[in-house]
mmCIF file of C-alpha atoms and ligand atoms in Angstrom:
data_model
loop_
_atom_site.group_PDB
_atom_site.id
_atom_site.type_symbol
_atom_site.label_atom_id
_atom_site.label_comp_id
_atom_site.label_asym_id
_atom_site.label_seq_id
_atom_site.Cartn_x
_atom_site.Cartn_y
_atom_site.Cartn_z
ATOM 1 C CA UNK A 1 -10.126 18.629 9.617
ATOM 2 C CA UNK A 2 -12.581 21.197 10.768
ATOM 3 C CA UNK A 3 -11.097 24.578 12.209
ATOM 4 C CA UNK A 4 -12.805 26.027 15.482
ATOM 5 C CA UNK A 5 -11.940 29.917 16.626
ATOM 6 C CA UNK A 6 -11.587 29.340 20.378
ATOM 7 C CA UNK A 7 -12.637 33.211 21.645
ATOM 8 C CA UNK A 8 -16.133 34.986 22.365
ATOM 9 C CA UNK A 9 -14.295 38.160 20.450
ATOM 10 C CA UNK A 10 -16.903 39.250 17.430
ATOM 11 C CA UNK A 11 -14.256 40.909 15.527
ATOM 12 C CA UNK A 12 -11.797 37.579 15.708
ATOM 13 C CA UNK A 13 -14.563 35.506 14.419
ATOM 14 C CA UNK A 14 -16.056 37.840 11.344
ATOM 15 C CA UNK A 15 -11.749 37.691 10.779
ATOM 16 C CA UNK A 16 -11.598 34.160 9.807
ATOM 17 C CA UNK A 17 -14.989 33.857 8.525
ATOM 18 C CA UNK A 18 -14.237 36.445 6.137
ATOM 19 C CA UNK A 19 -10.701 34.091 4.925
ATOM 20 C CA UNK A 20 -13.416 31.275 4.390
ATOM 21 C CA UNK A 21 -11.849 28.720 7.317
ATOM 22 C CA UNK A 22 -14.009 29.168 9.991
ATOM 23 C CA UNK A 23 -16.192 25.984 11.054
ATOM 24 C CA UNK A 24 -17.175 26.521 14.341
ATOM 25 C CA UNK A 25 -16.564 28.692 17.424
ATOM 26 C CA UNK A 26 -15.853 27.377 21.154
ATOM 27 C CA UNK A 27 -16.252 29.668 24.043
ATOM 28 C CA UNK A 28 -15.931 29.364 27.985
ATOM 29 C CA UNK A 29 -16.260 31.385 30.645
ATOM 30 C CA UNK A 30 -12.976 32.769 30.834
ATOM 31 C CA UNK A 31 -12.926 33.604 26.886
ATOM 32 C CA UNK A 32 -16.423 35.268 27.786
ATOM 33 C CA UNK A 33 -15.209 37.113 31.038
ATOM 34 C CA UNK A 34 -12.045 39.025 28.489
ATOM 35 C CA UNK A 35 -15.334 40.385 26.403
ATOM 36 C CA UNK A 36 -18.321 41.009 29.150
ATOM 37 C CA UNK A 37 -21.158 42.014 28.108
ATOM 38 C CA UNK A 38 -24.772 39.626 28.297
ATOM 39 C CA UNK A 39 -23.421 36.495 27.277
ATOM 40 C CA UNK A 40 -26.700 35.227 25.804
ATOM 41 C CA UNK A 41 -26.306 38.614 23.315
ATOM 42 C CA UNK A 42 -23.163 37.718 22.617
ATOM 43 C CA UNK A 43 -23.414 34.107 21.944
ATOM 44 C CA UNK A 44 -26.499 35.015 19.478
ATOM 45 C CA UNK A 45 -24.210 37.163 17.422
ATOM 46 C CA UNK A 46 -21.267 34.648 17.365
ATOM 47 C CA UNK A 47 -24.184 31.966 15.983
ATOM 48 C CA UNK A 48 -25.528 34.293 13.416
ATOM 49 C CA UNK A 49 -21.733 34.974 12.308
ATOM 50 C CA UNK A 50 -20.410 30.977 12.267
ATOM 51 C CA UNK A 51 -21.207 28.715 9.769
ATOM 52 C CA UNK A 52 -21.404 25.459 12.703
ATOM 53 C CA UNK A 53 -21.832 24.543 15.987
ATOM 54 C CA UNK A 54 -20.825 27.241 18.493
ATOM 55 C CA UNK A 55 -20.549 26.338 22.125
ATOM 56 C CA UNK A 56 -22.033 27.475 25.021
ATOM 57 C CA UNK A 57 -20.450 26.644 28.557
ATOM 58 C CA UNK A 58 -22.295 26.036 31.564
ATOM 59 C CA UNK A 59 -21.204 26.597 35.542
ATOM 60 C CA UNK A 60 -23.718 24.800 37.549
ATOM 61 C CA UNK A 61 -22.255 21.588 39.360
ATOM 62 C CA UNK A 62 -25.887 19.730 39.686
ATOM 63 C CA UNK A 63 -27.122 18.051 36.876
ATOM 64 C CA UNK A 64 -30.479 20.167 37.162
ATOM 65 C CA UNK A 65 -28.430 23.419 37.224
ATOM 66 C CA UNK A 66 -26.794 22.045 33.881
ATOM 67 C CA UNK A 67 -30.028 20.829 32.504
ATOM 68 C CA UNK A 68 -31.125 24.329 33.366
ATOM 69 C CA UNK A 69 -28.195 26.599 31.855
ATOM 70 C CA UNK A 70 -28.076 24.101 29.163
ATOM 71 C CA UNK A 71 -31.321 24.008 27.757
ATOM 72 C CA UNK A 72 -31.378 27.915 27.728
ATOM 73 C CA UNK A 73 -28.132 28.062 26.128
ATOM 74 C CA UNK A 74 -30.331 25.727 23.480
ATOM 75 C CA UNK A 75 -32.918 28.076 22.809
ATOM 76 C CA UNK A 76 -30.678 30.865 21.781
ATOM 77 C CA UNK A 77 -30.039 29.273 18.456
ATOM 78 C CA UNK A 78 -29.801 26.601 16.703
ATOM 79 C CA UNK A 79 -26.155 26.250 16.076
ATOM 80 C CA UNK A 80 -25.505 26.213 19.930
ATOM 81 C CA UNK A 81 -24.097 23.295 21.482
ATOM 82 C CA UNK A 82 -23.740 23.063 25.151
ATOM 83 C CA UNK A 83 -20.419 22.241 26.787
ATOM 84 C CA UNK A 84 -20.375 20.804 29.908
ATOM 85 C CA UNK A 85 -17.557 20.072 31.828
ATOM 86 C CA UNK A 86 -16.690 16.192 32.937
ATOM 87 C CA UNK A 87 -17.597 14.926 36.048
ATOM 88 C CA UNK A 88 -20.006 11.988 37.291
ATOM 89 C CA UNK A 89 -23.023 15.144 37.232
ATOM 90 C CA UNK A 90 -21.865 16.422 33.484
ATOM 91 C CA UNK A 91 -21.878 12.793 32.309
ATOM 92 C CA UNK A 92 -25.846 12.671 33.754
ATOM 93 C CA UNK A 93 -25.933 16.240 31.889
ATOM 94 C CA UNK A 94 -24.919 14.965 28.945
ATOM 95 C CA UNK A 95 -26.830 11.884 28.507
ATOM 96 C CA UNK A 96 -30.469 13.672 29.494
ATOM 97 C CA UNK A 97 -29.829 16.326 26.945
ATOM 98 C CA UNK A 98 -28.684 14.075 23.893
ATOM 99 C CA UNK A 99 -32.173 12.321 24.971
ATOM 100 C CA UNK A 100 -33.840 15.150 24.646
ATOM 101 C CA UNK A 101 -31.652 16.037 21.440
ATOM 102 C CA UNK A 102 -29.371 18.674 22.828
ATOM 103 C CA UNK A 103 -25.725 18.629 21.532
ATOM 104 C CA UNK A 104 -23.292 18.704 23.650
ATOM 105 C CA UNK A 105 -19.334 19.311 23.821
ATOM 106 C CA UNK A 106 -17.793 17.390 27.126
ATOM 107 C CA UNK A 107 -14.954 19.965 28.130
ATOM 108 C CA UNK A 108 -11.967 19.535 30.464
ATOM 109 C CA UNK A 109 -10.942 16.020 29.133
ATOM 110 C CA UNK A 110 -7.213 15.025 30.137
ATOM 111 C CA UNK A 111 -7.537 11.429 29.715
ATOM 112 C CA UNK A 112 -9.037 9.127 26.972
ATOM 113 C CA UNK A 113 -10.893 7.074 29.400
ATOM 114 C CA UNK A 114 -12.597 10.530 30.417
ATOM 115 C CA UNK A 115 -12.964 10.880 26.575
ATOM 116 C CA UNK A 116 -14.825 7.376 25.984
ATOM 117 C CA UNK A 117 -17.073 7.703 28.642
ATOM 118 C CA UNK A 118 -18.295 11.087 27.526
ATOM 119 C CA UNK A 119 -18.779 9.687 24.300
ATOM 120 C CA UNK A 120 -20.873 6.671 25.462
ATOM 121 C CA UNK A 121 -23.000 9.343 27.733
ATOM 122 C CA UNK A 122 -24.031 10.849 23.635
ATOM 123 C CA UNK A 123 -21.502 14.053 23.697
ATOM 124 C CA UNK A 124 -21.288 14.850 20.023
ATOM 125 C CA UNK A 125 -17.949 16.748 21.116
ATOM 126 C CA UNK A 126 -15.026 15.641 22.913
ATOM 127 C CA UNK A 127 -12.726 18.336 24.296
ATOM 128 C CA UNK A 128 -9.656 16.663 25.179
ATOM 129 C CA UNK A 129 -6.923 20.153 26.805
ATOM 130 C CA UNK A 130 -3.506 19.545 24.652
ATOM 131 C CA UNK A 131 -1.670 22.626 25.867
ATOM 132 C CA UNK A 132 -2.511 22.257 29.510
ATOM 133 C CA UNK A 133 -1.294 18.701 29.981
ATOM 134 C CA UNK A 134 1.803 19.756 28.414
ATOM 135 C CA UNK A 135 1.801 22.592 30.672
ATOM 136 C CA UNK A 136 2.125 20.158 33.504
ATOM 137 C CA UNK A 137 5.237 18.391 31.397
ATOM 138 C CA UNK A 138 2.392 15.697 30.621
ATOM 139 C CA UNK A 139 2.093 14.640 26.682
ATOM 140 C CA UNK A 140 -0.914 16.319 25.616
ATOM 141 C CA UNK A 141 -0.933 14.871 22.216
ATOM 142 C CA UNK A 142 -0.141 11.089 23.667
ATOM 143 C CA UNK A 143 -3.974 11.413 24.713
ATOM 144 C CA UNK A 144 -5.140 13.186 21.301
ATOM 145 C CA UNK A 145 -4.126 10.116 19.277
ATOM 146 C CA UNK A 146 -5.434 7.659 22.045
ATOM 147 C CA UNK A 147 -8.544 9.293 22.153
ATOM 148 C CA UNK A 148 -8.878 9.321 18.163
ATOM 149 C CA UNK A 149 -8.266 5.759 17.772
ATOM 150 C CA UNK A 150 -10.648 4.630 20.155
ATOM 151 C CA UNK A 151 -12.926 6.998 18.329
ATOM 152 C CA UNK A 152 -12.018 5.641 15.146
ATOM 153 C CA UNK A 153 -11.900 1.447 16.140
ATOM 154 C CA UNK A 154 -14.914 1.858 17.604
ATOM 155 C CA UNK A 155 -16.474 4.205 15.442
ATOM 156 C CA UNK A 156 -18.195 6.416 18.160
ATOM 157 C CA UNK A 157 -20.272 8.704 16.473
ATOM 158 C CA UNK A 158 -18.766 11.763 18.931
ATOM 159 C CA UNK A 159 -15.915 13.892 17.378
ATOM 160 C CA UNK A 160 -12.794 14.971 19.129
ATOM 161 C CA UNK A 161 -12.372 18.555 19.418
ATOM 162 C CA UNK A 162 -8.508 19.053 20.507
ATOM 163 C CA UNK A 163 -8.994 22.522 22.793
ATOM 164 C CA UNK A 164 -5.878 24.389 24.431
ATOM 165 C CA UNK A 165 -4.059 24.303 21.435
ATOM 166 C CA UNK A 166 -0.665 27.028 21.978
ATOM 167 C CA UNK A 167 0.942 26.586 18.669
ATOM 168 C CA UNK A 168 0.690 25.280 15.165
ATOM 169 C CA UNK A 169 2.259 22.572 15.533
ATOM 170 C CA UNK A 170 -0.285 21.248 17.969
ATOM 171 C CA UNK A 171 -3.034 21.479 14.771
ATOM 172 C CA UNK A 172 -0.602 19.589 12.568
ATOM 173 C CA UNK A 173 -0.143 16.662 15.128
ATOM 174 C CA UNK A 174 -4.079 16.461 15.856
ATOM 175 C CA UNK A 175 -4.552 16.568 12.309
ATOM 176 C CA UNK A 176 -2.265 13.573 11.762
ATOM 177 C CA UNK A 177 -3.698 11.664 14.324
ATOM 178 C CA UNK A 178 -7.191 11.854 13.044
ATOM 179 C CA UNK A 179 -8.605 14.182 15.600
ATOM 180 C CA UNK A 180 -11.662 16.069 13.558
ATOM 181 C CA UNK A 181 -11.373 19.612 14.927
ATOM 182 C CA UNK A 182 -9.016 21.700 16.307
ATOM 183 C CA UNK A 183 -10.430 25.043 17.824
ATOM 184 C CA UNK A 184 -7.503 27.449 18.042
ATOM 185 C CA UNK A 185 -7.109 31.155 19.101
ATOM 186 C CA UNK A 186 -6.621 34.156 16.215
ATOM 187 C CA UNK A 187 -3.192 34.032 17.132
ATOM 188 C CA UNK A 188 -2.649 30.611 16.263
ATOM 189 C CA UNK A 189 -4.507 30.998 12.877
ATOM 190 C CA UNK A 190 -2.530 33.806 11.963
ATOM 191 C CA UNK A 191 0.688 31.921 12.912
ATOM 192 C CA UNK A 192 -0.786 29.119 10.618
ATOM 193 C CA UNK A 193 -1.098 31.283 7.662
ATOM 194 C CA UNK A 194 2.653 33.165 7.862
ATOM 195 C CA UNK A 195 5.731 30.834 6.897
ATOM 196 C CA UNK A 196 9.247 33.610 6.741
ATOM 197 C CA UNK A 197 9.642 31.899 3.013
ATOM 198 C CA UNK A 198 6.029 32.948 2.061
ATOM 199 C CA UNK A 199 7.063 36.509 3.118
ATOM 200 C CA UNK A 200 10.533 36.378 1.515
ATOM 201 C CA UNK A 201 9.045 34.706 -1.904
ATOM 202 C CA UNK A 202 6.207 37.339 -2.319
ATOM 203 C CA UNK A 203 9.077 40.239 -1.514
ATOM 204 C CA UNK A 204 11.308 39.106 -4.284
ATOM 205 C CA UNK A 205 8.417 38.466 -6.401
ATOM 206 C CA UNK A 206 7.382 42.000 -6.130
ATOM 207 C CA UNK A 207 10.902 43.143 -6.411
ATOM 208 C CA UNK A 208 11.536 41.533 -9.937
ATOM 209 C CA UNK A 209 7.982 42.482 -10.966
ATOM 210 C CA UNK A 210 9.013 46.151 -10.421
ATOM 211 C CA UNK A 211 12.589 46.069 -12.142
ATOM 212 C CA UNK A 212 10.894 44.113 -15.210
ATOM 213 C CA UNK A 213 8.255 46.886 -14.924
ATOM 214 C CA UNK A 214 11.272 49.653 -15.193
ATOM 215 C CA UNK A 215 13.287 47.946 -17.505
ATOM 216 C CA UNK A 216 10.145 47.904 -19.874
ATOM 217 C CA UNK A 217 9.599 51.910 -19.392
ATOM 218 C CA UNK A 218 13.024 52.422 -19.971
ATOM 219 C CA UNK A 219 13.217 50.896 -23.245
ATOM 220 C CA UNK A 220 9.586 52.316 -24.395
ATOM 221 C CA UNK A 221 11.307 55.716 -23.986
ATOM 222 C CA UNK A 222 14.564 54.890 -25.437
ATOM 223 C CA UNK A 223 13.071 52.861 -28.975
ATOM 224 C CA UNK A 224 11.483 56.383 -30.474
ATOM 225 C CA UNK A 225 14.582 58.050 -29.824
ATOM 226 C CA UNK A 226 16.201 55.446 -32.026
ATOM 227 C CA UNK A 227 13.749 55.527 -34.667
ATOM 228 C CA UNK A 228 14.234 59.631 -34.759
ATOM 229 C CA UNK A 229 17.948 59.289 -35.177
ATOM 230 C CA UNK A 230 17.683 56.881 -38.005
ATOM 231 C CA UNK A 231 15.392 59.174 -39.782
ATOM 232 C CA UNK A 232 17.742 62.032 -38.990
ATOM 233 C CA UNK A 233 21.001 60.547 -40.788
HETATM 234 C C1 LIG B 301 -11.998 25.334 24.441
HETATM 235 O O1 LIG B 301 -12.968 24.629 24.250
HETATM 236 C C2 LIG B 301 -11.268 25.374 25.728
HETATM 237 O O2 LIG B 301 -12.066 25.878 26.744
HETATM 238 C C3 LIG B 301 -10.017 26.175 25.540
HETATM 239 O O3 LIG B 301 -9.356 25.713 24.364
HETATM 240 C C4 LIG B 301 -9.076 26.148 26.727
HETATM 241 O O4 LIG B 301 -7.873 26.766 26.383
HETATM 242 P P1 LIG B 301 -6.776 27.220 27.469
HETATM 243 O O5 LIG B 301 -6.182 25.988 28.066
HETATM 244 O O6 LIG B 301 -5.783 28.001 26.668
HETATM 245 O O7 LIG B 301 -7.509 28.056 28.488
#
């Protein structure tokens, strides 16, 4: 399973690139609004950083104005891949820009119906929300392992991207139902790595190495005064 950093925050992403996991990057323009800045400057770094597709959101509502955003976002580097949200207009969106060989990442997906039709419009990502469907005391993950196997029977060629992930658990359950990427915050990645018996093991680890380490010094000392006594008697 691929691993996504969900942020537009340059120091997140060169974090997990540097531990070797990173994938891919998604961004949105709420994740864009906590960093500011030109987004198209910022977007260019995140591409040069990440090793896959990074994605670009647009806010028009016509399919022109998404044609528009979208093929800009395009130009800004080859890695980018345009996310546009679902609705009859993205769905247009979508399908003119795979024609014209654009990737794109259908966002806002709460339902695997939503999912296969953005699929058979040519998204090459599916963003189905987990963590805001269970927000609503809906089962996020009921629609993560619809939306795989439909993937999977049928083998679409998009992949499914679970987005609004909250905790690790939710990467372990779309990982187990075949979803290919999760795209998770820092926070989530670093909650991924830690386990309290990790912590505890490498403590007493340490600990022992240190007494061993003492022990030995003590004994290096104590052996010549042995040897000096012999010789004395
Ligand atoms: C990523 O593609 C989504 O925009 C993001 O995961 C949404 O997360 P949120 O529900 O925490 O805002």
């Amino acid at each position: 399973m691929k691993i996504f950093l969900d942020t537009a925050a340059i120091d997140d992403i060169r974090t997990a690139a540097r531990w070797g996991v990173l994938d891919g990057v998604t961004t949105n323009p709420s994740l864009f609004a906590k960093v500011g800045g030109s987004y198209d400057e910022v977007l260019k770094e995140i591409c040069a950083i990440t090793p896959g597709p990074v994605s670009a959101e647009v806010v028009a509502q016509d399919v022109e104005g998404m044609l528009r955003e979208g093929r800009h976002f395009a130009a800004l580097a080859d890695n980018i891949v345009v996310k546009v949200p679902m609705s009859e207009n993205g769905l247009e969106a979508i399908s003119r820009l795979a024609g014209e060989g654009v990737k794109t990442n259908c966002t806002l997906i709460f339902s695997a119906n939503q999912g296969l039709l953005a699929a058979k419009a040519g998204a090459s990502l599916l963003s189905p929300f987990v963590g805001r469907l269970d927000d609503i005391n809906e089962s996020g993950m009921t629609v993560i392992r619809e939306l795989a196997t439909i993937v999977r029977i049928h083998e679409l060629r998009s992949e499914v991207l679970v987005a609004s992930i909250r905790h690790p658990r939710h990467v372990t359950e779309a990982a187990l139902a075949g979803a290919h990427i999760a795209t998770v915050p820092l926070k989530v990645l670093r909650q991924m790595v830690r386990h309290p018996l990790t912590d505890s093991g490498t403590l007493q680890f340490r600990r022992d190495w240190a007494a061993a380490q003492t022990a030995n010094d003590r004994s290096s000392v104590a052996e010549p005064a042995a040897i000096g006594a012999g010789v004395r008697s």
